[in-house]
Coordinates of C-alpha atoms and ligand atoms in Angstrom, one line a residue:
X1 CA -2.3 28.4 7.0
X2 CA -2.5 25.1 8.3
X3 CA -5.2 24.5 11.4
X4 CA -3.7 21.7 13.8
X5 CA -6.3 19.5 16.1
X6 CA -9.0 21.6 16.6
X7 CA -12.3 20.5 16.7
X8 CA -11.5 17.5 14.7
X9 CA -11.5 13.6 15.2
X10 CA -9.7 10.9 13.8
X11 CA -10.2 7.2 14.4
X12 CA -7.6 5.2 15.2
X13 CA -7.9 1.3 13.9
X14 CA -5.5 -0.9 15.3
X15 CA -4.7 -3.9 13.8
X16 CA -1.9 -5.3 15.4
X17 CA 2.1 -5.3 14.4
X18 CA 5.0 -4.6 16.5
X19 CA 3.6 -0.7 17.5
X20 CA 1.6 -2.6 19.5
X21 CA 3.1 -5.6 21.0
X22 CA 5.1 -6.4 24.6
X23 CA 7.5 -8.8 25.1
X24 CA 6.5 -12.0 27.1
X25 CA 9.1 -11.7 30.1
X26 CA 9.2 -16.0 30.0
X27 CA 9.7 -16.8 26.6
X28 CA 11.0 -13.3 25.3
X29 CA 8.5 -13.2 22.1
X30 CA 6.6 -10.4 21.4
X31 CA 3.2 -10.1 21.9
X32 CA 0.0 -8.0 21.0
X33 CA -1.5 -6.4 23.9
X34 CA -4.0 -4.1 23.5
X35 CA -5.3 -0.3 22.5
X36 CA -5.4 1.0 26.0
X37 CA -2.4 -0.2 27.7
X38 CA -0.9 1.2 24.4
X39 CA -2.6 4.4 25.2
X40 CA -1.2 4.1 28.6
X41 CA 2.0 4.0 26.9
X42 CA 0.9 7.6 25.2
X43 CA -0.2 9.8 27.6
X44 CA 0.0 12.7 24.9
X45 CA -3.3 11.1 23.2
X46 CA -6.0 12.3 25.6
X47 CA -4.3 16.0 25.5
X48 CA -4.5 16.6 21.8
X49 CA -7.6 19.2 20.8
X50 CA -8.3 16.8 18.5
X51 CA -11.4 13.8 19.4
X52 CA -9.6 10.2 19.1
X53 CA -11.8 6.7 19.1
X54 CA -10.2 3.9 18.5
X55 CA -11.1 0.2 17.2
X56 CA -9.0 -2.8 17.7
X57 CA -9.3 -6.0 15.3
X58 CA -9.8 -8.7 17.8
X59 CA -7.4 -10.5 18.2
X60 CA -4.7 -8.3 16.7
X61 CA -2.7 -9.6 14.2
X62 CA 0.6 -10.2 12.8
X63 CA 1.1 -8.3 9.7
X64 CA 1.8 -11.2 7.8
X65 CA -1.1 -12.5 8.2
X66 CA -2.7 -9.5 6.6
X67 CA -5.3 -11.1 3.6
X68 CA -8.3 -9.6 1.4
X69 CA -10.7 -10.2 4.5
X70 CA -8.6 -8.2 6.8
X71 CA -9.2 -5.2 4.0
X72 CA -12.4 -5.6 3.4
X73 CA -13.0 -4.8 7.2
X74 CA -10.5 -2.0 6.8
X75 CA -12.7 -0.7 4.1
X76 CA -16.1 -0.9 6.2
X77 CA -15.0 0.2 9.0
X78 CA -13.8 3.3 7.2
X79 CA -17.0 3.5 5.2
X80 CA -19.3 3.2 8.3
X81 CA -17.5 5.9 9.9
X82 CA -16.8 8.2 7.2
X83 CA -18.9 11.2 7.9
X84 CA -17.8 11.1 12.0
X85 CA -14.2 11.7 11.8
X86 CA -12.1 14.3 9.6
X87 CA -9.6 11.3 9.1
X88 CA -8.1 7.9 10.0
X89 CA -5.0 6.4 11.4
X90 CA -4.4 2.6 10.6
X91 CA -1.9 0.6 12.9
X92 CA -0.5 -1.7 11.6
X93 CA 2.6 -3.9 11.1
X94 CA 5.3 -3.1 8.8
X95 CA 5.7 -6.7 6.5
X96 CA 2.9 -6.1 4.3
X97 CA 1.9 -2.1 5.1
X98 CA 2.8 -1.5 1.5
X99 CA 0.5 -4.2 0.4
X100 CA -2.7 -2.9 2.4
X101 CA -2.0 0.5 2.0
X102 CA -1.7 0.0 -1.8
X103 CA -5.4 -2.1 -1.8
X104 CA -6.7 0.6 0.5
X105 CA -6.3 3.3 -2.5
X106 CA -8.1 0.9 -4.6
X107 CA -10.8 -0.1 -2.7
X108 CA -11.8 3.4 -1.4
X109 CA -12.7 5.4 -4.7
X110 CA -13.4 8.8 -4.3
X111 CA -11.6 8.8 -0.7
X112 CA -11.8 12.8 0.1
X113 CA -10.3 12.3 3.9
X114 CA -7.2 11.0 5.7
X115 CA -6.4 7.5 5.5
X116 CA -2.9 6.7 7.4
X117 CA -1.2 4.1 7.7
X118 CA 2.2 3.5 10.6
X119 CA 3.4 1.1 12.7
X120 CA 7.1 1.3 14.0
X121 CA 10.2 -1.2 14.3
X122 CA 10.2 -1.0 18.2
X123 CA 7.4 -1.5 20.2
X124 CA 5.5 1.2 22.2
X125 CA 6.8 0.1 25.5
X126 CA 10.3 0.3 24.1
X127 CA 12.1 3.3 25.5
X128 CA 13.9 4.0 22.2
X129 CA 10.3 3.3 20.6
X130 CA 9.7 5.4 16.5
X131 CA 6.1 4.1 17.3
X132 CA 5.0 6.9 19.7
X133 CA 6.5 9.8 17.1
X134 CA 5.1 8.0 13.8
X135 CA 1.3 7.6 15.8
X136 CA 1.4 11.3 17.1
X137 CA 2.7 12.7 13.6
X138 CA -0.3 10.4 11.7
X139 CA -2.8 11.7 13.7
X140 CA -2.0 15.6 13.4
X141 CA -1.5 15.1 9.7
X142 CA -4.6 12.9 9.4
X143 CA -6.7 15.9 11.3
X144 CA -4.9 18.6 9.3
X145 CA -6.8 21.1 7.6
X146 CA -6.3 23.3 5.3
X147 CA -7.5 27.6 5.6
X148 CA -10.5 26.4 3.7
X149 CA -11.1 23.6 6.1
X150 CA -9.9 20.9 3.8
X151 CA -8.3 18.0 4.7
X152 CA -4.4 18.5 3.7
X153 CA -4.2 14.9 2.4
X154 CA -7.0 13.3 1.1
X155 CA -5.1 9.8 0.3
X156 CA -3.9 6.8 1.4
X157 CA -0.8 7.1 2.6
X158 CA 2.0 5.4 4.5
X159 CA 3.9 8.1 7.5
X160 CA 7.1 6.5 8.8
X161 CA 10.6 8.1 10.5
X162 CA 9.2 11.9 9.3
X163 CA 7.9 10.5 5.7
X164 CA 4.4 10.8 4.1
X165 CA 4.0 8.7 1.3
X166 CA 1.3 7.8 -0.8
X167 CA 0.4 4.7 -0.1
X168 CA 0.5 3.0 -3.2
X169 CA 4.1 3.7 -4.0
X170 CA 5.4 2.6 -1.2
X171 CA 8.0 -0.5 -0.4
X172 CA 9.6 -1.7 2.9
X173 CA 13.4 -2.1 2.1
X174 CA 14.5 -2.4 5.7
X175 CA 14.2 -5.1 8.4
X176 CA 16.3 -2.9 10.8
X177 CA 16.4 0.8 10.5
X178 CA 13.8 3.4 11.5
X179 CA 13.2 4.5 8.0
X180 CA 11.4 1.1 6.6
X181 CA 9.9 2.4 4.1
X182 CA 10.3 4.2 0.8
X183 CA 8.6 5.6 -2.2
X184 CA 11.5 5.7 -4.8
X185 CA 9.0 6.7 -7.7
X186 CA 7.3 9.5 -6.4
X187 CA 8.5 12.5 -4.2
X188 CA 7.2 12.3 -0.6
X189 CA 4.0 14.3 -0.1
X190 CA 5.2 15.8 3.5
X191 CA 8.0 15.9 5.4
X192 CA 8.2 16.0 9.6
X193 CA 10.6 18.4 10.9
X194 CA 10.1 21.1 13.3
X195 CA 7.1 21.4 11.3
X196 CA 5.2 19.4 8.8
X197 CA 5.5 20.5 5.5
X198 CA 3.5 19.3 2.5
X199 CA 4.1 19.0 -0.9
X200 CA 1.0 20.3 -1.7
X201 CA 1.5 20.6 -6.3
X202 CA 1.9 16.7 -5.6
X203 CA -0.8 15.6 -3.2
X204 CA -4.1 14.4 -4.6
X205 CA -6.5 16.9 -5.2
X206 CA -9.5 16.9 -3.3
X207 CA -13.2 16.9 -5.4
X208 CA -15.8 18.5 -3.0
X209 CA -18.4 15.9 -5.4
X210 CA -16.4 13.5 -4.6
X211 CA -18.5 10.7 -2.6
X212 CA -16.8 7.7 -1.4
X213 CA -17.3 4.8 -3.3
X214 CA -16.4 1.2 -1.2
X215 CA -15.3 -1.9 -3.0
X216 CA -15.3 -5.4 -1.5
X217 CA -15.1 -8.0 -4.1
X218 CA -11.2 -9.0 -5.1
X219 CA -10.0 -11.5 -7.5
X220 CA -6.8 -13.1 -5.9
X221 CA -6.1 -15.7 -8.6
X222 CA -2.6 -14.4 -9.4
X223 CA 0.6 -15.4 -8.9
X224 CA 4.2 -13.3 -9.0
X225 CA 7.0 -14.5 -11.1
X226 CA 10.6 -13.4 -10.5
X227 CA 13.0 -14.2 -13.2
X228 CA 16.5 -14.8 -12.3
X229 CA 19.3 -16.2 -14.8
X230 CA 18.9 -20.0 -15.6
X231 CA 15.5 -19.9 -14.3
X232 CA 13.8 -23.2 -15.6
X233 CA 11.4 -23.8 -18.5
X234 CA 9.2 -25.9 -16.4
X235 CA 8.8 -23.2 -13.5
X236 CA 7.7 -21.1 -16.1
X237 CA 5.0 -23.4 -17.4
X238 CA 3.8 -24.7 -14.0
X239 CA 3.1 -21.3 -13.2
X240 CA 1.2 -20.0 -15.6
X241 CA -0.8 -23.9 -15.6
X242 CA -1.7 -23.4 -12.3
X243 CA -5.6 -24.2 -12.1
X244 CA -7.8 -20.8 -12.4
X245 CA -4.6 -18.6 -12.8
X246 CA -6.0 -14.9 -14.2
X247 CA -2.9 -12.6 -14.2
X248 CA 0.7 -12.6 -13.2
X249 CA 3.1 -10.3 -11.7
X250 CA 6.5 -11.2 -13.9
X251 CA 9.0 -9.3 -12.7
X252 CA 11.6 -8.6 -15.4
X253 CA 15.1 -7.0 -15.6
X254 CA 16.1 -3.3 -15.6
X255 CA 14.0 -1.4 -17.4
X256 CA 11.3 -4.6 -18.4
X257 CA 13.7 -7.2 -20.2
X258 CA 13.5 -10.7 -20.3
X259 CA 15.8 -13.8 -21.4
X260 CA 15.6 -14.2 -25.5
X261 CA 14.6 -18.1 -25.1
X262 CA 12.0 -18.9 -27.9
X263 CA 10.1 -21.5 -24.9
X264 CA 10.0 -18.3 -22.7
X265 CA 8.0 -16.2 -24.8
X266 CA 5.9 -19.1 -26.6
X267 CA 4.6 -20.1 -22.7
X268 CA 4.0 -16.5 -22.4
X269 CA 1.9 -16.1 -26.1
X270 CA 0.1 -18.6 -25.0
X271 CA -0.8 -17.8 -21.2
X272 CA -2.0 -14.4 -22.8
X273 CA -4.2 -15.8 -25.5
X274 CA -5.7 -18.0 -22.7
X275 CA -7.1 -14.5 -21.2
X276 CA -4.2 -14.2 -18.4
X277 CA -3.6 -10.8 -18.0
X278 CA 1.1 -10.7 -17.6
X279 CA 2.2 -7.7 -16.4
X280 CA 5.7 -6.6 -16.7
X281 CA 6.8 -4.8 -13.6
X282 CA 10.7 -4.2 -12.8
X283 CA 12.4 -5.8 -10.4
X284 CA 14.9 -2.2 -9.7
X285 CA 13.4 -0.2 -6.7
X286 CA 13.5 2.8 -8.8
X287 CA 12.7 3.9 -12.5
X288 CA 10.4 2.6 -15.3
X289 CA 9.2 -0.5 -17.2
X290 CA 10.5 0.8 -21.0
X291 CA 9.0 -1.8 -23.5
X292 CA 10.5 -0.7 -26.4
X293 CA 13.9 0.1 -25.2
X294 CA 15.7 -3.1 -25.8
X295 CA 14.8 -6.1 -28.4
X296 CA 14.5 -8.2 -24.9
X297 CA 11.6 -5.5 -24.1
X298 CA 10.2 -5.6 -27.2
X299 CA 9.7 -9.4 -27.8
X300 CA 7.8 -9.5 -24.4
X301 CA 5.4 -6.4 -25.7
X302 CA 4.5 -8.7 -28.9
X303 CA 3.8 -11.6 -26.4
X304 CA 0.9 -10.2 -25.2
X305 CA 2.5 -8.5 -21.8
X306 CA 1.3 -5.5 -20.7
X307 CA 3.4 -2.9 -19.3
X308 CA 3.8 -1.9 -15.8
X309 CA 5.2 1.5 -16.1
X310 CA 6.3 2.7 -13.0
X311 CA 4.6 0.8 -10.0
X312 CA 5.6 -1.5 -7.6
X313 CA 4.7 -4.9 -7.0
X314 CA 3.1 -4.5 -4.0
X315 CA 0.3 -2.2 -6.3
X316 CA 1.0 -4.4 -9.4
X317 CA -1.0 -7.3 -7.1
X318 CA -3.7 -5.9 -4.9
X319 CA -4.5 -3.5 -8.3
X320 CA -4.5 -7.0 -10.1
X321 CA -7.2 -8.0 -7.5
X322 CA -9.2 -4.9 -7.6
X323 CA -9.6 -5.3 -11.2
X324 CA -10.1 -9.1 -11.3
X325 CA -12.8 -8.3 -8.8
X326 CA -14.8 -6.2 -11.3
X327 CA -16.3 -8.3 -14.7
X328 CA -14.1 -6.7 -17.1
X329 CA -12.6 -8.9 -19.9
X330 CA -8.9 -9.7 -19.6
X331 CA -8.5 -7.1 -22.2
X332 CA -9.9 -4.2 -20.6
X333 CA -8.1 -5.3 -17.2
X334 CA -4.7 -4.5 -19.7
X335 CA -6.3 -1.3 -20.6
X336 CA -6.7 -0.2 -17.0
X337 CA -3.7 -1.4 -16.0
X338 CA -2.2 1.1 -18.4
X339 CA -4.4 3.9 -16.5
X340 CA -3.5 5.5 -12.7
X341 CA -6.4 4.5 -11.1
X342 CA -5.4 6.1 -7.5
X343 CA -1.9 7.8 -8.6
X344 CA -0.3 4.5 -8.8
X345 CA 1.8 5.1 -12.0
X346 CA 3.1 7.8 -14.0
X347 CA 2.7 7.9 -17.7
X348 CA 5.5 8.5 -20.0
Ligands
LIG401 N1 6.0 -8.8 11.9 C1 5.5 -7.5 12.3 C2 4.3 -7.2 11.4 O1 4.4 -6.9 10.3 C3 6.6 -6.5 12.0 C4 6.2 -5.1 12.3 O2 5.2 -4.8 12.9 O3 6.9 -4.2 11.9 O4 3.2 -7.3 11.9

């Protein structure tokens, strides 16, 4: 039996993004306004059982211009006001959702509530607005319980156009349509209908021990690298000569295949015996990084490139950052990013 609203309290954080923005009658540009004339928009947020607070970054910002400070805050303010609220709804703009979302689930260890992210493609104001169902459908899952009182999600996770994902396997493939988002890797952990129905064998178990553990510090000394055909040897070796580089994001072919070019994996050898953590992540939406599949593969595992399984590159970075924010050794930084930390990958 699942308990709906009652008696419980979620805080909203608003952090700006189209969910949240008007458009400027002179110029025709959208613009951030503010939590309560969004509210005003919502009139179904004071009737809920359920005890909402809000807290708005000031000023509100652009999802692009999302960084490691503007997740730090995300992660204190959760952590100050962990033990008030059964869970927490995160708006915020759809560019990089995937990319916060994804550091969230690193920076909160031990998370044992709620943490949900949505925005929407039209603003609130908009009559044909997604924003007011995907901000009413966060908050009831983020205050759902279970019959033993447990919180039915206790992850980070992205809700968009009737989808619960978990965060960290999430990617935004549309500019347009409702649905914006998608976790091709893993199965979505509830779907919006009539009712709400969770996957529960695939959610995150909660640990009652389980105490919330805040990080803060972040290494962001990476850089991505896309390969496409005829890519250059000197892009190649600019990038990973770049002053303080620690790891890189390459993003190979198909199932983690690379160009057989004897400069290519040389500039790679030697990147990796410099301590720069490579990790091979695919550039397909879907499947898994297969090193030993093909020679191509194969030749990049004996170049000192680490293997990026299933994730996406959105997790690939910001889990890049989490570890290079901790003092482990480049070799223990490939180690971990062998190991789901926060359900990121799946192994074999
Ligand atoms: N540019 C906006 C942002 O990401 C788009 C959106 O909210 O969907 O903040």
């Amino acid at each position: 039996m699942v308990e709906l609203g009652k008696n419980t309290s979620v805080l909203i954080v608003y952090t700006g993004g189209t969910i949240g923005m008007i458009e400027n009658r002179e110029t025709g540009a959208l613009e951030n306004f503010n939590f309560e004339q969004l509210q005003n928009h919502i009139p179904e947020l004071k009737q809920t059982n359920c005890k909402i607070d809000s807290i708005q970054f000031d000023p509100p910002i652009d999802s692009s211009d999302m960084d490691p400070d503007a997740w730090r805050k995300l992660v204190k303010i959760i952590s100050d006001n962990y033990d008030q609220y059964n869970g927490f709804v995160i708006l915020h703009g759809t560019d990089t959702m995937a990319f916060t979302a994804s550091a969230l689930s690193f920076m909160l260890e031990g998370l044992s509530k709620p943490v949900i992210l949505t925005g929407s493609q039209l603003p609130i104001g908009v009559l044909r607005t997604d924003g007011k169902e995907n901000l009413m459908t966060s908050i009831e899952i983020a205050s759902a319980l279970d019959g033993e009182g447990k919180p039915m999600v206790p992850e980070v996770c992205i809700f968009f156009e009737n989808h619960l994902m978990r965060g960290n396997r999430t990617t935004k493939l549309n500019a347009e349509n409702f649905n914006a988002f998608r976790s091709f890797n893993y199965p979505v952990l509830a779907k919006a209908g009539i009712h709400i129905k969770y996957n529960k064998s695939i959610i995150h178990k909660e640990n009652i021990d389980q105490v919330l553990k805040p990080h803060y510090l972040l290494g962001t000394n990476i850089a991505v690298l896309k390969l496409f055909p005829g890519m250059h040897e000197n892009v190649v070796a600019a990038t990973l000569a770049i002053d303080g580089l620690q790891a890189v994001v390459l993003e190979t072919y198909g199932s983690g295949n690379a160009p057989q070019r004897k400069w290519f994996f040389r500039l790679l050898n030697e990147a990796s015996k410099r301590g720069i953590v490579i990790v091979n992540v695919t550039q397909c939406c879907a499947g898994t990084v297969e090193m030993e599949r093909y020679g191509t593969g194969l030749h990049l595992l004996n170049s000192g490139i680490v293997c990026g399984y299933d994730i996406t590159t959105e997790s690939a970075v910001t889990k890049l950052m989490f570890l290079l924010g901790h003092e482990y050794s480049p070799q223990q930084i490939r180690e971990l990013m062998g190991q789901p930390l926060a359900g990121e990958i799946t192994l074999g």
